[in-house]
PDB file of C-alpha atoms in Angstrom:
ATOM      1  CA  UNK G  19    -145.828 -94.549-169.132  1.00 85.00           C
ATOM      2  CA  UNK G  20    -143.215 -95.361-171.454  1.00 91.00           C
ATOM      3  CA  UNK G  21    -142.655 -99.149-172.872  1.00 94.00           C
ATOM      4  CA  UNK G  22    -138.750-100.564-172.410  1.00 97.00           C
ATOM      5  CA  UNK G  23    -137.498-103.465-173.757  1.00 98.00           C
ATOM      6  CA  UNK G  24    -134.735-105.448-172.472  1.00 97.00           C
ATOM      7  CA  UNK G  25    -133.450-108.511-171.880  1.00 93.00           C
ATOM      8  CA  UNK G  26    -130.900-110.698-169.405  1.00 89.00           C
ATOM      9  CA  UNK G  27    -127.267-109.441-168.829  1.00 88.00           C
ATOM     10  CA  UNK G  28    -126.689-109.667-165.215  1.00 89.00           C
ATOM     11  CA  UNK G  29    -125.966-107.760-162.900  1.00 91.00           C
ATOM     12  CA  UNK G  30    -126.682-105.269-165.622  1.00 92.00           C
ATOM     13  CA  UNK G  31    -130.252-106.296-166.229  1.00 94.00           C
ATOM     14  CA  UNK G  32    -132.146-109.443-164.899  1.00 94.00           C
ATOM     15  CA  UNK G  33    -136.164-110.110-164.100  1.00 95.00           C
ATOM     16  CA  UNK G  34    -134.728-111.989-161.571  1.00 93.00           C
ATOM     17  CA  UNK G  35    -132.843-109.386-159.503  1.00 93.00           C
ATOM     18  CA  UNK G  36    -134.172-106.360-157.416  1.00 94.00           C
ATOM     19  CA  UNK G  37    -134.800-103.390-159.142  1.00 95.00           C
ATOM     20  CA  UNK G  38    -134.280-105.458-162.664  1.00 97.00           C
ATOM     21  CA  UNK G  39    -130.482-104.967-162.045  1.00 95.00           C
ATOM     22  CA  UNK G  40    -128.058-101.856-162.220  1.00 92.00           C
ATOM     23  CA  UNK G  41    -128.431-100.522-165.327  1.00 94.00           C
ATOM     24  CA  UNK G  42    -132.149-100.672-165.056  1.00 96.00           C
ATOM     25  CA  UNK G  43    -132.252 -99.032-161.685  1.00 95.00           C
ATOM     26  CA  UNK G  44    -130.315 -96.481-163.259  1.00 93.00           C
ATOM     27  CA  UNK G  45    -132.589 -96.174-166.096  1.00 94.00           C
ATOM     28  CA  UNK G  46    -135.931 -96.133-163.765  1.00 96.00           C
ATOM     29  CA  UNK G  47    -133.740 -92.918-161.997  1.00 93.00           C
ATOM     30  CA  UNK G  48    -133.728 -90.744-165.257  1.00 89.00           C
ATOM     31  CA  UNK G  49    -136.803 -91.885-166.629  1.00 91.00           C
ATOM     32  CA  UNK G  50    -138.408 -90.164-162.937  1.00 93.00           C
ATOM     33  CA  UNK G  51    -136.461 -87.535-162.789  1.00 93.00           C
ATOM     34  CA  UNK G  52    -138.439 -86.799-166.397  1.00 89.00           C
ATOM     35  CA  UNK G  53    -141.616 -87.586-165.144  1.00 92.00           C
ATOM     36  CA  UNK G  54    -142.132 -90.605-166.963  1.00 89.00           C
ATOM     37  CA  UNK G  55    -143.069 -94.119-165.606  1.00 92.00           C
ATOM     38  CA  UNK G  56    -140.955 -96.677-167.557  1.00 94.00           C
ATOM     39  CA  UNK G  57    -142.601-100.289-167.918  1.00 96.00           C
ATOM     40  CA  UNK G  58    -140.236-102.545-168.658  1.00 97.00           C
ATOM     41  CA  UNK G  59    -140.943-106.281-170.903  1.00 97.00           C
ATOM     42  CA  UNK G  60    -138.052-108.548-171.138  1.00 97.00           C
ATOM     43  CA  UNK G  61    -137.754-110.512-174.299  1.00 95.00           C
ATOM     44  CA  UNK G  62    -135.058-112.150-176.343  1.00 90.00           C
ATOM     45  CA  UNK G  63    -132.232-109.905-177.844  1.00 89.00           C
ATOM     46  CA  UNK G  64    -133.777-109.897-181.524  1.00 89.00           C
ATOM     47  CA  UNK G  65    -137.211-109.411-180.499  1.00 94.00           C
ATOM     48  CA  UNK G  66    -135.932-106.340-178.500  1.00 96.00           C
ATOM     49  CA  UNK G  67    -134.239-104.648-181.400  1.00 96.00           C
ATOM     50  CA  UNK G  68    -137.105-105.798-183.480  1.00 96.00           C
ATOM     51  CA  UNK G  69    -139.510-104.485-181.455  1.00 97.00           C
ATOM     52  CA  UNK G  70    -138.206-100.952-181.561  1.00 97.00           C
ATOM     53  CA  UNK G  71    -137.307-100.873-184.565  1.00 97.00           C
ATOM     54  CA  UNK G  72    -141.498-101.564-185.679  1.00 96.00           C
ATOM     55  CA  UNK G  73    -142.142 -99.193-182.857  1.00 95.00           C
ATOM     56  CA  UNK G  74    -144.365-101.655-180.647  1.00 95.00           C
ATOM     57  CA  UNK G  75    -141.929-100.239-177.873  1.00 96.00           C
ATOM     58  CA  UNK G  76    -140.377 -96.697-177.400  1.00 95.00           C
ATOM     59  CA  UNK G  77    -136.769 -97.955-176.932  1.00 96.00           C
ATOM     60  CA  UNK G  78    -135.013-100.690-175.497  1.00 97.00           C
ATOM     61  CA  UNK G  79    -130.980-101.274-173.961  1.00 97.00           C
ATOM     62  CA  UNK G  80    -128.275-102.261-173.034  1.00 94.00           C
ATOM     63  CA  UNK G  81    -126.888-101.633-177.180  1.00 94.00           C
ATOM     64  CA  UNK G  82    -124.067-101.155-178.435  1.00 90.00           C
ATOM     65  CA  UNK G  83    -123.453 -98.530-181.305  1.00 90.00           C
ATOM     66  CA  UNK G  84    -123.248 -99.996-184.911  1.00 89.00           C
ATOM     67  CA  UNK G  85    -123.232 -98.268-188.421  1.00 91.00           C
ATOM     68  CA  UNK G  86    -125.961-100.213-189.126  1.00 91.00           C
ATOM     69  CA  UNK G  87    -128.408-100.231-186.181  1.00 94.00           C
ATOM     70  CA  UNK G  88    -127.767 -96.638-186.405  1.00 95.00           C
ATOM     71  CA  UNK G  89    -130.193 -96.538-189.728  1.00 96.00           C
ATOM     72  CA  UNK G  90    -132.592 -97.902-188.046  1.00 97.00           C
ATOM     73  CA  UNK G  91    -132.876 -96.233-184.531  1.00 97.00           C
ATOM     74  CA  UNK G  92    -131.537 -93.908-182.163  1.00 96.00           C
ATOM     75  CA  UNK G  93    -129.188 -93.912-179.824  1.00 96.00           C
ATOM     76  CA  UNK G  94    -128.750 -92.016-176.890  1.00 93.00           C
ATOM     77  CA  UNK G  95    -125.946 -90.691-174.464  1.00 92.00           C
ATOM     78  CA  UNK G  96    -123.529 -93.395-173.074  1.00 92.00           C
ATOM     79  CA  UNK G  97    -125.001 -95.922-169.812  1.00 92.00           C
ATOM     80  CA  UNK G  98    -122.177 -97.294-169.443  1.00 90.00           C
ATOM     81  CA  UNK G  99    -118.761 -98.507-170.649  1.00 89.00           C
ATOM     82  CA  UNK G 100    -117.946-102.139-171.857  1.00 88.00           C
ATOM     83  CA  UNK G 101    -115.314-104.351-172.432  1.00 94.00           C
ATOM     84  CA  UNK G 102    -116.439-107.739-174.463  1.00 95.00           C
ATOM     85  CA  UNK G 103    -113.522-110.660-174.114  1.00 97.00           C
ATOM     86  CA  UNK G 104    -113.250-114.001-175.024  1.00 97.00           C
ATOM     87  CA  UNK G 105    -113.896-116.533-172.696  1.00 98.00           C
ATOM     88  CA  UNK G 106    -112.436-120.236-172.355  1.00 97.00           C
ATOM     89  CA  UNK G 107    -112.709-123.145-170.026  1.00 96.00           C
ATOM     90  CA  UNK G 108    -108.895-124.873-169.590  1.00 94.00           C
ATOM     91  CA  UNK G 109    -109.303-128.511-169.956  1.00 88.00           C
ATOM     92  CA  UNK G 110    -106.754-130.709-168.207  1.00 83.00           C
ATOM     93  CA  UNK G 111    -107.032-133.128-170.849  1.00 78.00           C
ATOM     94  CA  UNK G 112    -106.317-130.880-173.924  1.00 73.00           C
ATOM     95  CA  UNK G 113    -104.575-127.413-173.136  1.00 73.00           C
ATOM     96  CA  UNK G 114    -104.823-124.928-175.966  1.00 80.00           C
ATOM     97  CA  UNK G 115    -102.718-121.413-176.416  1.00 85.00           C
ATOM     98  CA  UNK G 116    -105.660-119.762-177.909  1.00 90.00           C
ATOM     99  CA  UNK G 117    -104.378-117.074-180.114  1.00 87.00           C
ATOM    100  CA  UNK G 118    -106.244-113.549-181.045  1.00 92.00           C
ATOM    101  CA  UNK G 119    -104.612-110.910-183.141  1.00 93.00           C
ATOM    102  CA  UNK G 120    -107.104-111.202-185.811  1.00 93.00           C
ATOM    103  CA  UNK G 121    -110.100-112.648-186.635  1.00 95.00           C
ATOM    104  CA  UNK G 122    -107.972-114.790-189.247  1.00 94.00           C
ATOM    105  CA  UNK G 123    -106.536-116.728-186.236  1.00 94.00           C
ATOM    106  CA  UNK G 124    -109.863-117.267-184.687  1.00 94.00           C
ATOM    107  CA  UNK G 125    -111.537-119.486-188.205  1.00 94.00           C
ATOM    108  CA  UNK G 126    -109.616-122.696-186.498  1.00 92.00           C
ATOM    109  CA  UNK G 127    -111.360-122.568-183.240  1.00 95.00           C
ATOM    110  CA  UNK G 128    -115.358-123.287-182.434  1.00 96.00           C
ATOM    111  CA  UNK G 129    -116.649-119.826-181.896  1.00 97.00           C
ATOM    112  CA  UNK G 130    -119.859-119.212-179.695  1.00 98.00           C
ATOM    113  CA  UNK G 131    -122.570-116.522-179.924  1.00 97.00           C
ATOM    114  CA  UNK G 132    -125.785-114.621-179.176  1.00 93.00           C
ATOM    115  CA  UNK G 133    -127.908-114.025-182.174  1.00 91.00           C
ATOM    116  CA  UNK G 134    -128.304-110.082-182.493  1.00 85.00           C
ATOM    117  CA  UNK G 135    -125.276-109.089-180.920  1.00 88.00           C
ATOM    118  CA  UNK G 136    -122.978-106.422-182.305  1.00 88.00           C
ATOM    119  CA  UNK G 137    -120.708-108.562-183.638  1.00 94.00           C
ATOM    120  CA  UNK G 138    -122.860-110.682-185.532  1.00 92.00           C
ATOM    121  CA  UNK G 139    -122.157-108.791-188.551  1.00 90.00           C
ATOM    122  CA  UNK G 140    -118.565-108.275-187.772  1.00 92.00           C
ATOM    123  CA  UNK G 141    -118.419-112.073-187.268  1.00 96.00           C
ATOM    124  CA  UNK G 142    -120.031-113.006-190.559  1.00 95.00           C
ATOM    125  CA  UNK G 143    -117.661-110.640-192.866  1.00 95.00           C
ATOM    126  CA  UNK G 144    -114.744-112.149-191.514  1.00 96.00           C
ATOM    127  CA  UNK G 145    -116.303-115.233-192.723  1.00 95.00           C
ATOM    128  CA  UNK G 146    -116.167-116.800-189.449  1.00 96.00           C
ATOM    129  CA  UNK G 147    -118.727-120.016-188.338  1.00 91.00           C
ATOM    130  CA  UNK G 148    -120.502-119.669-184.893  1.00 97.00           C
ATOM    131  CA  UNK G 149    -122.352-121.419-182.774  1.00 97.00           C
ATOM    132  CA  UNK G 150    -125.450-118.819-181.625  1.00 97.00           C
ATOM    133  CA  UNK G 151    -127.395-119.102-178.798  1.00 95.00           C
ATOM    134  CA  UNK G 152    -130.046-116.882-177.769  1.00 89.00           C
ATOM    135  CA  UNK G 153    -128.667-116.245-174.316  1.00 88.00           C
ATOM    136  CA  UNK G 154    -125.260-115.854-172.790  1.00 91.00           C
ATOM    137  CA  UNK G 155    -126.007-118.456-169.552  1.00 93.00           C
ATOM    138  CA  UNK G 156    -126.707-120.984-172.644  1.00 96.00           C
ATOM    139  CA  UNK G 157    -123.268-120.289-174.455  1.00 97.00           C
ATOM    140  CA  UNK G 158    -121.051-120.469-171.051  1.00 97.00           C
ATOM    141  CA  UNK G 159    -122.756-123.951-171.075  1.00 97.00           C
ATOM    142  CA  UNK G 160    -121.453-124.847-174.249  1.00 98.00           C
ATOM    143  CA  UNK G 161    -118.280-123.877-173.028  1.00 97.00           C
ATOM    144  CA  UNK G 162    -118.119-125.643-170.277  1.00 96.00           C
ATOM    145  CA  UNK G 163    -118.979-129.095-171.689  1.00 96.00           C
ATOM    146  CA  UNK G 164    -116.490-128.059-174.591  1.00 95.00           C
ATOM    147  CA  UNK G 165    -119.196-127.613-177.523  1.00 96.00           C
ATOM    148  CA  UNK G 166    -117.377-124.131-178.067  1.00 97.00           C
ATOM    149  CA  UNK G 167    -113.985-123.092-178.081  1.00 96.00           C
ATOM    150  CA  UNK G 168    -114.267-119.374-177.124  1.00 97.00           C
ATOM    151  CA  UNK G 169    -117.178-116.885-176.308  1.00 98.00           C
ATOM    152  CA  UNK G 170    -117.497-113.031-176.503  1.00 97.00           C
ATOM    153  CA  UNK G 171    -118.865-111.989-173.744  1.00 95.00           C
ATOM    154  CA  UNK G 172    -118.758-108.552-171.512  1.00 92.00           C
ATOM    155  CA  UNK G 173    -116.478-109.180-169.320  1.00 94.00           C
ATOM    156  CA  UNK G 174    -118.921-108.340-166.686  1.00 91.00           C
ATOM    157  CA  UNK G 175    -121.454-110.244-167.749  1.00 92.00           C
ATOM    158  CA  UNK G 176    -119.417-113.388-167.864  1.00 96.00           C
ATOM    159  CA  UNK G 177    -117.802-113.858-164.616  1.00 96.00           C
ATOM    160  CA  UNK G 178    -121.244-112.813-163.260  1.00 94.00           C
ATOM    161  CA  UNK G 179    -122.621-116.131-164.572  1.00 94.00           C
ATOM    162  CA  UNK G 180    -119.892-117.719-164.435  1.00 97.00           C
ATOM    163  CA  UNK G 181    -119.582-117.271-161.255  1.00 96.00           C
ATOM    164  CA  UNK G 182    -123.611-117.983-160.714  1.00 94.00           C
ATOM    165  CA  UNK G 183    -123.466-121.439-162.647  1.00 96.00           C
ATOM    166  CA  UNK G 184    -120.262-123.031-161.831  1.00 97.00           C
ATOM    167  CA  UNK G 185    -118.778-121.263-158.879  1.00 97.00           C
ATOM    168  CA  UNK G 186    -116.987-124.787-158.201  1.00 97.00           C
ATOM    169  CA  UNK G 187    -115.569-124.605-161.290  1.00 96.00           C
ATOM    170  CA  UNK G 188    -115.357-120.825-161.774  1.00 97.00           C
ATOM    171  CA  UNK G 189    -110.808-120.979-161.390  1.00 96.00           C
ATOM    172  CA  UNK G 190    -111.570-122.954-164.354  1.00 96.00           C
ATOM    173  CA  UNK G 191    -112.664-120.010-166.851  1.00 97.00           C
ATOM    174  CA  UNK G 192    -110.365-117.506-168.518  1.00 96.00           C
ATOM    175  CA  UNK G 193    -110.039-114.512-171.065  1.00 96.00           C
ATOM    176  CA  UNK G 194    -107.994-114.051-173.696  1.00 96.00           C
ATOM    177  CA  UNK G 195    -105.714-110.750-173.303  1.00 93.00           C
ATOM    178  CA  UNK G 196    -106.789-108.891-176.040  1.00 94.00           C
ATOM    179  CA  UNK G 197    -110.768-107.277-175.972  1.00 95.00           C
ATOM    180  CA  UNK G 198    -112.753-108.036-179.031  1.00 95.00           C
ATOM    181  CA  UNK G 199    -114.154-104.471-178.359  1.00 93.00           C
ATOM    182  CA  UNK G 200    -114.003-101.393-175.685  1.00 92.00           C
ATOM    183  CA  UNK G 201    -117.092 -99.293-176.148  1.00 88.00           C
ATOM    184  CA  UNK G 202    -120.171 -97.553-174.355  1.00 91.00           C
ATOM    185  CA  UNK G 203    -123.522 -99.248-174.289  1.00 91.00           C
ATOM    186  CA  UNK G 204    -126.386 -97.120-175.144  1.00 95.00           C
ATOM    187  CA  UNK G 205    -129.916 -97.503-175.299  1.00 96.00           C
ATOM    188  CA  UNK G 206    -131.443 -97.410-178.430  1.00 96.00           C
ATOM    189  CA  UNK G 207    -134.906 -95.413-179.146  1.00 95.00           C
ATOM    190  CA  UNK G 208    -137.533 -96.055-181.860  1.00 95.00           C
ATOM    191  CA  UNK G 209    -137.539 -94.016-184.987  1.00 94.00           C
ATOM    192  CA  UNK G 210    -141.463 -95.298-185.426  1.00 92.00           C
ATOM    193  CA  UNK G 211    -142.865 -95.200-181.908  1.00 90.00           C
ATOM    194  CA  UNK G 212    -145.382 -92.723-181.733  1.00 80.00           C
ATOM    195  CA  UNK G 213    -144.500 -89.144-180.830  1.00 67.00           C
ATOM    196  CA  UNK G 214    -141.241 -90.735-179.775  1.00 58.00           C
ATOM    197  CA  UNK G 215    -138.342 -88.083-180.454  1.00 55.00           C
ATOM    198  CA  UNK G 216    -140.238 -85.696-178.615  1.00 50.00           C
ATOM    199  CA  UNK G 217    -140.536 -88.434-175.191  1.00 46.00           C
TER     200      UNK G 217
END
């Protein structure tokens, strides 16, 4: 029995959904095909990386590949590709053409995010201020009441809960063209766990 950590990004993953979601079902496939009974704990993003990281679990996903997190763990083959966009709510009262060919053009809007995401560091080099949250359904909020300007979000992801919490007002939500990133999400195995390169 081998200890997972993961958290919510539905459909993807979700306590709340059967089989813990897609990705996990796929997961639970490979992990049996191995012989190995995965037992999964969902926690908040940080505590997931942390956790692996200190090797109190033997890995943990959906990640995405950084320089950085790559120090500290391993990742393995691809899950899954993933496109993260920024999402908007269009006011009647006060219609903005966001614009996003850089991060420079982002500093004059209210940017959202979820502490321990990939581009947390990305964010905080291009000296931008945001608004984290510890989970996504809490930042669409924000958007919706207009405490944020724009959220990163898989795309996905977003018109998942979108969809979930505001379906009245779902014609209401939009992206901006251009994806903050395009990449594979990965899951992400401890470097401390014991005996875990050889699981």
């Amino acid at each position: 029995e081998m200890t997972i950590a993961t958290g919510e990004v539905a459909p993807w993953v979700s306590a709340s959904l059967e089989n813990y979601g897609e990705l996990t079902e796929l997961v639970s496939i490979v992990f049996n095909e191995m012989g190995i009974k995965p037992k999964y704990r969902f926690y908040p993003w940080k505590r997931c990386f942390d956790s692996v990281v200190n090797g109190r679990v033997w890995a943990a996903f959906p990640y995405s590949y950084t320089p950085d997190r790559a120090t500290q763990v391993w990742f393995s083959d691809s899950l899954t590709c993933a496109q993260t966009v920024f999402f908007y709510f269009e006011r009647k009262d006060s219609p903005v053409d966001y614009q996003f060919k850089s991060f420079e053009d982002l500093k004059s809007y209210r940017i959202g995010g979820v502490t321990g995401y990939f581009y947390q560091d990305m964010f905080h080099e291009a000296g931008l201020k945001v608004d984290y949250v510890n989970k996504e359904s809490y930042g669409i909020e924000k958007l919706k009441i207009g405490r944020i300007d724009l959220l990163p979000v898989n795309e996905r992801v977003g018109w998942h809960l979108i969809n979930t919490l505001f379906p009245d007002d779902a014609h209401r939500f939009k992206t901006l063209d251009k994806a903050l990133s395009k990449d594979t999400v990965m899951m992400i195995v401890s470097k401390t766990y014991p005996n875990a390169y050889s699981a």
